[in-house]
CSV table of C-alpha atoms and ligand atoms in Angstrom, one decimal:
chain,number,residue,atom,x,y,z
A,1,MET,CA,0.8,19.2,11.7
A,2,LEU,CA,2.1,19.2,15.2
A,3,ARG,CA,0.6,22.5,16.2
A,4,GLU,CA,-2.9,21.7,14.9
A,5,THR,CA,-2.8,18.3,16.6
A,6,MET,CA,-1.9,19.9,20.0
A,7,ASP,CA,-4.5,22.7,19.6
A,8,LEU,CA,-7.2,20.1,19.0
A,9,LEU,CA,-6.1,17.6,21.7
A,10,GLY,CA,-5.2,20.2,24.3
A,11,PRO,CA,-2.9,18.0,26.4
A,12,GLU,CA,-2.2,20.9,28.7
A,13,ARG,CA,-5.6,20.2,30.3
A,14,GLY,CA,-4.1,17.0,31.7
A,15,GLY,CA,-5.9,13.6,31.9
A,16,VAL,CA,-5.1,10.5,30.0
A,17,PHE,CA,-3.7,10.9,26.5
A,18,LEU,CA,-3.3,8.0,24.1
A,19,ASP,CA,-0.8,8.1,21.3
A,20,ALA,CA,-1.7,5.0,19.3
A,21,THR,CA,1.2,5.6,16.9
A,22,VAL,CA,4.0,6.8,19.2
A,23,GLY,CA,6.7,6.0,16.7
A,24,MET,CA,9.9,7.9,17.6
A,25,GLY,CA,7.9,10.0,20.1
A,26,GLY,CA,7.7,13.3,18.1
A,27,HIS,CA,4.1,14.1,18.9
A,28,ALA,CA,4.3,12.4,22.3
A,29,VAL,CA,7.2,14.5,23.6
A,30,GLU,CA,5.3,17.7,22.7
A,31,ALA,CA,2.2,16.4,24.4
A,32,LEU,CA,4.1,15.4,27.5
A,33,GLY,CA,5.8,18.8,27.7
A,34,LYS,CA,2.4,20.5,27.6
A,35,MET,CA,0.9,18.1,30.2
A,36,ALA,CA,3.6,19.3,32.6
A,37,GLY,CA,3.2,16.3,34.9
A,38,LYS,CA,-0.6,16.6,35.1
A,39,GLY,CA,-1.6,13.4,33.5
A,40,LEU,CA,-0.6,10.1,31.9
A,41,LEU,CA,0.6,9.5,28.4
A,42,ILE,CA,0.0,6.0,27.0
A,43,GLY,CA,2.0,5.3,23.8
A,44,ILE,CA,1.6,2.2,21.7
A,45,ASP,CA,3.3,1.0,18.5
A,46,ARG,CA,3.7,-2.4,16.8
A,47,ASP,CA,7.4,-1.7,16.2
A,48,ASP,CA,9.8,-2.5,19.0
A,49,ASN,CA,12.6,-0.3,17.4
A,50,ALA,CA,10.2,2.7,17.5
A,51,LEU,CA,9.3,2.0,21.1
A,52,LYS,CA,13.0,1.9,22.1
A,53,ALA,CA,13.6,5.3,20.6
A,54,ALA,CA,10.4,6.6,22.2
A,55,ARG,CA,11.5,5.3,25.6
A,56,ASP,CA,14.8,7.2,25.3
A,57,LYS,CA,13.1,10.4,24.2
A,58,LEU,CA,10.1,10.3,26.7
A,59,GLY,CA,11.6,8.8,29.8
A,60,SER,CA,9.2,7.0,32.2
A,61,GLU,CA,7.5,9.6,34.3
A,62,HIS,CA,3.8,9.9,33.5
A,63,VAL,CA,4.5,7.6,30.5
A,64,VAL,CA,3.5,4.0,29.7
A,65,LEU,CA,4.7,2.5,26.5
A,66,LYS,CA,3.4,-0.8,25.2
A,67,LYS,CA,4.0,-2.9,22.1
A,68,ALA,CA,0.6,-3.4,20.5
A,69,ARG,CA,-1.4,-3.1,17.4
A,70,PHE,CA,-4.5,-0.9,17.0
A,71,SER,CA,-6.7,-4.0,17.3
A,72,GLU,CA,-5.2,-4.7,20.7
A,73,LEU,CA,-5.7,-1.2,22.0
A,74,GLY,CA,-8.8,-2.1,24.2
A,75,GLY,CA,-6.8,-4.9,25.9
A,76,VAL,CA,-3.9,-2.5,26.6
A,77,LEU,CA,-6.2,0.0,28.3
A,78,ASP,CA,-8.0,-2.8,30.2
A,79,GLY,CA,-4.6,-4.1,31.4
A,80,LEU,CA,-3.7,-0.7,32.7
A,81,GLY,CA,-7.1,-0.3,34.4
A,82,ILE,CA,-8.1,2.7,32.3
A,83,ALA,CA,-11.7,3.0,31.3
A,84,ASN,CA,-11.5,6.3,29.4
A,85,VAL,CA,-9.0,8.6,27.7
A,86,ASN,CA,-9.3,12.4,27.2
A,87,GLY,CA,-7.4,12.5,23.9
A,88,ALA,CA,-6.3,10.0,21.3
A,89,LEU,CA,-4.0,10.4,18.3
A,90,PHE,CA,-3.4,8.2,15.3
A,91,ASP,CA,-0.6,9.5,13.0
A,92,LEU,CA,-0.8,6.7,10.4
A,93,GLY,CA,1.6,5.0,8.1
A,94,VAL,CA,5.3,4.4,8.5
A,95,SER,CA,7.9,6.5,10.2
A,96,MET,CA,10.9,8.0,8.5
A,97,PRO,CA,13.3,5.6,10.3
A,98,GLN,CA,11.1,2.7,9.1
A,99,LEU,CA,11.3,4.0,5.5
A,100,LYS,CA,15.0,4.8,5.7
A,101,VAL,CA,16.4,1.5,7.0
A,102,LEU,CA,16.8,-0.2,3.7
A,103,GLU,CA,16.8,-3.7,5.1
A,104,ARG,CA,13.2,-3.2,6.1
A,105,GLY,CA,12.3,-3.1,2.4
A,106,PHE,CA,9.8,-0.2,2.4
A,107,SER,CA,11.9,1.9,0.1
A,108,PHE,CA,12.2,1.5,-3.7
A,109,GLN,CA,15.9,1.7,-3.4
A,110,SER,CA,16.2,-1.2,-1.0
A,111,GLU,CA,18.4,-4.1,-2.2
A,112,GLY,CA,17.5,-6.0,0.9
A,113,PRO,CA,14.7,-8.6,1.0
A,114,LEU,CA,11.2,-7.6,0.3
A,115,ASP,CA,10.0,-7.2,3.9
A,116,MET,CA,7.7,-4.2,4.7
A,117,ARG,CA,6.7,-5.5,8.2
A,118,MET,CA,6.0,-2.7,10.6
A,119,ASP,CA,6.5,-5.2,13.4
A,120,PRO,CA,9.7,-7.1,12.5
A,121,ALA,CA,8.5,-10.1,14.5
A,122,ALA,CA,5.3,-10.5,12.5
A,123,GLU,CA,5.0,-13.5,10.2
A,124,LEU,CA,3.9,-12.3,6.8
A,125,THR,CA,6.4,-10.4,4.7
A,126,ALA,CA,6.1,-8.7,1.3
A,127,ALA,CA,8.3,-11.5,-0.2
A,128,ASP,CA,5.6,-14.0,1.0
A,129,VAL,CA,2.9,-12.0,-0.7
A,130,VAL,CA,4.8,-11.4,-4.0
A,131,ASN,CA,6.2,-14.9,-4.3
A,132,THR,CA,3.4,-17.1,-3.1
A,133,TYR,CA,0.0,-15.3,-3.7
A,134,SER,CA,-2.0,-16.3,-6.8
A,135,GLU,CA,-2.0,-14.0,-9.8
A,136,LYS,CA,-5.7,-13.2,-9.0
A,137,GLU,CA,-5.0,-12.3,-5.4
A,138,LEU,CA,-2.1,-10.1,-6.4
A,139,GLU,CA,-4.3,-8.3,-8.9
A,140,ARG,CA,-7.0,-7.7,-6.3
A,141,ILE,CA,-4.5,-6.3,-3.8
A,142,LEU,CA,-2.9,-4.0,-6.3
A,143,ARG,CA,-6.3,-2.8,-7.5
A,144,GLU,CA,-8.0,-2.5,-4.1
A,145,TYR,CA,-5.1,-1.3,-1.9
A,146,GLY,CA,-3.0,0.5,-4.5
A,147,GLU,CA,-5.8,1.7,-6.8
A,148,GLU,CA,-3.3,0.7,-9.4
A,149,ARG,CA,-4.7,0.9,-13.0
A,150,PHE,CA,-2.2,-1.6,-14.4
A,151,SER,CA,-3.0,-4.2,-11.6
A,152,LYS,CA,-3.6,-7.0,-14.1
A,153,ARG,CA,-0.4,-6.5,-16.1
A,154,ILE,CA,1.7,-6.0,-13.0
A,155,ALA,CA,0.3,-9.2,-11.3
A,156,ARG,CA,1.0,-11.2,-14.5
A,157,MET,CA,4.6,-9.9,-14.7
A,158,ILE,CA,5.2,-10.7,-11.0
A,159,VAL,CA,4.1,-14.2,-11.5
A,160,GLN,CA,6.2,-14.7,-14.6
A,161,ARG,CA,9.3,-13.2,-13.1
A,162,ARG,CA,9.2,-14.6,-9.5
A,163,PRO,CA,10.9,-15.3,-7.2
A,164,ILE,CA,11.5,-11.6,-6.8
A,165,GLN,CA,14.2,-11.0,-4.2
A,166,SER,CA,14.4,-7.3,-3.4
A,167,ALA,CA,12.3,-4.1,-3.2
A,168,GLN,CA,14.5,-2.6,-5.9
A,169,GLU,CA,13.9,-5.5,-8.2
A,170,LEU,CA,10.1,-5.2,-7.7
A,171,ALA,CA,10.2,-1.4,-8.2
A,172,GLY,CA,12.1,-1.9,-11.5
A,173,LEU,CA,9.6,-4.4,-12.7
A,174,VAL,CA,6.6,-2.2,-12.0
A,175,SER,CA,8.4,0.9,-13.5
A,176,GLY,CA,8.7,-1.1,-16.8
A,177,VAL,CA,4.9,-1.2,-17.1
A,178,TYR,CA,4.7,2.6,-17.1
A,179,ARG,CA,5.7,4.3,-20.3
A,180,LYS,CA,5.6,7.9,-18.9
A,181,ARG,CA,7.0,8.9,-15.6
A,182,GLY,CA,4.8,11.3,-13.5
A,183,LYS,CA,5.7,13.2,-10.4
A,184,THR,CA,5.7,10.2,-8.1
A,185,HIS,CA,7.7,7.0,-8.6
A,186,PRO,CA,5.7,4.5,-10.8
A,187,ALA,CA,5.9,1.8,-8.1
A,188,THR,CA,4.3,4.0,-5.4
A,189,ARG,CA,0.9,2.4,-5.7
A,190,ALA,CA,2.2,-1.1,-5.8
A,191,PHE,CA,4.3,-0.6,-2.8
A,192,GLN,CA,1.4,1.0,-0.9
A,193,ALA,CA,-0.8,-2.0,-1.8
A,194,LEU,CA,1.8,-4.5,-0.5
A,195,ARG,CA,2.4,-2.6,2.7
A,196,ILE,CA,-1.3,-2.5,3.4
A,197,GLU,CA,-1.6,-6.3,2.8
A,198,VAL,CA,1.5,-7.2,4.9
A,199,ASN,CA,0.4,-5.1,7.9
A,200,SER,CA,-3.4,-5.5,7.5
A,201,GLU,CA,-3.5,-1.7,7.7
A,202,LEU,CA,-7.1,-1.0,6.8
A,203,ALA,CA,-8.6,-3.6,9.1
A,204,GLU,CA,-6.3,-2.4,11.8
A,205,LEU,CA,-7.4,1.2,11.3
A,206,GLU,CA,-11.1,0.3,11.5
A,207,ALA,CA,-10.5,-1.7,14.7
A,208,GLY,CA,-8.4,1.1,16.2
A,209,LEU,CA,-10.9,3.8,15.4
A,210,ALA,CA,-13.7,1.8,17.0
A,211,ALA,CA,-11.6,1.0,20.1
A,212,ALA,CA,-10.3,4.5,20.6
A,213,SER,CA,-13.6,6.4,20.0
A,214,GLY,CA,-15.4,3.9,22.3
A,215,ARG,CA,-13.0,4.8,25.1
A,216,LEU,CA,-13.2,8.6,24.8
A,217,ALA,CA,-14.4,10.4,27.9
A,218,ALA,CA,-17.3,12.9,27.4
A,219,GLY,CA,-15.7,15.8,25.5
A,220,GLY,CA,-12.6,13.7,24.7
A,221,ARG,CA,-11.1,14.2,21.3
A,222,LEU,CA,-9.8,11.9,18.6
A,223,VAL,CA,-7.3,13.1,16.0
A,224,VAL,CA,-6.3,11.1,13.0
A,225,ILE,CA,-3.7,12.0,10.4
A,226,SER,CA,-3.8,9.9,7.3
A,227,TYR,CA,-1.6,9.8,4.2
A,228,HIS,CA,-3.5,8.2,1.4
A,229,SER,CA,-7.1,8.3,0.2
A,230,LEU,CA,-8.0,4.7,1.3
A,231,GLU,CA,-7.2,5.6,4.9
A,232,ASP,CA,-8.8,9.0,4.8
A,233,ARG,CA,-12.0,7.4,3.4
A,234,ILE,CA,-12.2,5.0,6.3
A,235,VAL,CA,-11.7,7.8,8.8
A,236,LYS,CA,-14.3,10.1,7.1
A,237,HIS,CA,-16.9,7.3,7.1
A,238,PHE,CA,-16.2,6.3,10.6
A,239,PHE,CA,-16.5,9.9,11.8
A,240,ARG,CA,-19.7,10.5,9.9
A,241,GLY,CA,-21.2,7.3,11.3
A,242,ALA,CA,-20.3,8.4,14.9
A,243,GLN,CA,-21.9,11.8,14.3
A,244,ALA,CA,-25.0,10.4,12.8
A,245,ARG,CA,-25.5,8.1,15.8
A,246,GLY,CA,-25.2,11.2,18.1
A,247,GLU,CA,-22.1,9.7,19.7
A,248,ALA,CA,-19.7,12.5,18.6
A,249,ARG,CA,-19.3,15.7,16.8
A,250,ILE,CA,-16.9,16.2,13.8
A,251,LEU,CA,-14.6,19.1,14.5
A,252,THR,CA,-13.1,19.3,11.0
A,253,LYS,CA,-15.7,19.8,8.3
A,254,LYS,CA,-13.0,19.5,5.8
A,255,PRO,CA,-9.7,17.8,6.6
A,256,LEU,CA,-6.8,20.0,7.6
A,257,THR,CA,-3.8,19.8,5.4
A,258,PRO,CA,-0.2,21.0,6.0
A,259,GLY,CA,0.9,24.5,4.8
A,260,ASP,CA,3.5,25.1,2.2
A,261,ALA,CA,6.3,25.7,4.7
A,262,GLU,CA,5.7,22.3,6.4
A,263,VAL,CA,5.6,20.5,3.0
A,264,ARG,CA,8.9,22.3,2.1
A,265,GLU,CA,10.5,21.1,5.3
A,266,ASN,CA,9.0,17.6,5.2
A,267,PRO,CA,7.9,16.5,1.7
A,268,ALA,CA,6.5,13.3,3.1
A,269,ALA,CA,3.8,15.4,4.8
A,270,ARG,CA,2.4,16.6,1.4
A,271,SER,CA,-0.5,14.1,1.4
A,272,ALA,CA,-1.4,14.4,5.1
A,273,LYS,CA,-5.0,14.9,6.0
A,274,LEU,CA,-6.0,15.6,9.6
A,275,ARG,CA,-9.5,14.9,10.9
A,276,ALA,CA,-10.8,15.4,14.5
A,277,LEU,CA,-13.8,14.2,16.4
A,278,GLU,CA,-15.2,15.1,19.9
A,279,ARG,CA,-17.1,12.7,22.0
A,280,ALA,CA,-20.6,13.9,23.0
A,281,ALA,CA,-21.0,15.0,26.6
B,301,SAM,C1,4.0,8.1,11.1
B,301,SAM,S1,4.7,7.1,12.4
B,301,SAM,C2,4.3,8.0,13.8
B,301,SAM,C3,5.2,9.1,14.1
B,301,SAM,C4,5.0,9.8,15.5
B,301,SAM,N1,3.7,10.5,15.5
B,301,SAM,C5,6.1,10.8,15.8
B,301,SAM,O1,5.8,12.0,15.9
B,301,SAM,O2,7.3,10.3,15.9
B,301,SAM,C6,3.5,5.8,12.5
B,301,SAM,C7,3.8,4.8,13.5
B,301,SAM,O3,2.6,4.0,13.7
B,301,SAM,C8,3.0,2.6,13.8
B,301,SAM,N2,1.8,1.9,13.4
B,301,SAM,C9,1.2,1.9,12.2
B,301,SAM,N3,0.2,1.0,12.2
B,301,SAM,C10,0.1,0.5,13.4
B,301,SAM,C11,-0.9,-0.4,14.0
B,301,SAM,N4,-1.9,-1.0,13.4
B,301,SAM,N5,-0.7,-0.7,15.3
B,301,SAM,C12,0.3,-0.1,16.1
B,301,SAM,N6,1.2,0.8,15.5
B,301,SAM,C13,1.1,1.1,14.2
B,301,SAM,C14,4.2,2.4,13.0
B,301,SAM,O4,4.9,1.3,13.4
B,301,SAM,C15,4.9,3.8,13.1
B,301,SAM,O5,5.9,3.7,14.1
């Protein structure tokens, strides 16, 4: 949803543009091109590898890239002496390269260690969660973060079979619980749950939304693209709260979703939902 994002954020107007999930720089390079030297692009990501790729793609003119989490965003802006931004983007989740590098353990096919850290320097790994959390905690995570209906059974099996070494081994174990196979891999929900726990994704999102919307200039816009219902729910409630307090106006009554052609080209985009907010003048 590159076009929709650019239409809503209008980087061609210049000013300060914050890409809170700069990743490989796909959205950022487009924004930078449209800014045509008229403003500043600040890109953050918690993954050093992504930042390196973004640096190569974006160069250094009119660009500042920083390693940070959403919850550190306010500090990054303070450090740069920036009070307000004109546009902010959150394109949530993991990037294709993060998913595809099997050693990072995000993929069901990965024979490498269970990892799933977006920041490879962070302490907690998926192996720590799977092999050391109590059965009760595992069940809660699977239920709350994966909306997994077999959370109890899967948690029990994990505890019985551990230590579990690889993502592939875990995916096999979870698949065994499902009798019928649907359209998505049976371990999708369990993997989502672990990823959220390992990276504190929901708490990070809440902190990031509060920080970014608090820093929007009058008329500044915030665009969030989410990929699963838990994230989208947080964004929806946050936007409604901001509108109810008279701080902002919701620009997307219903979330925008990708068209058929985009989903055909990039199947990972099929669950994307885009919501946008404009700061009151
Ligand atoms: C879907 S990718 C972004 C892709 C990017 N928009 C592009 O066009 O290349 C999401 C990125 O957000 C980063 N990320 C996710 N949660 C984060 C957080 N809490 N703080 C900082 N970065 C985060 C991930 O490391 C990943 O690189």
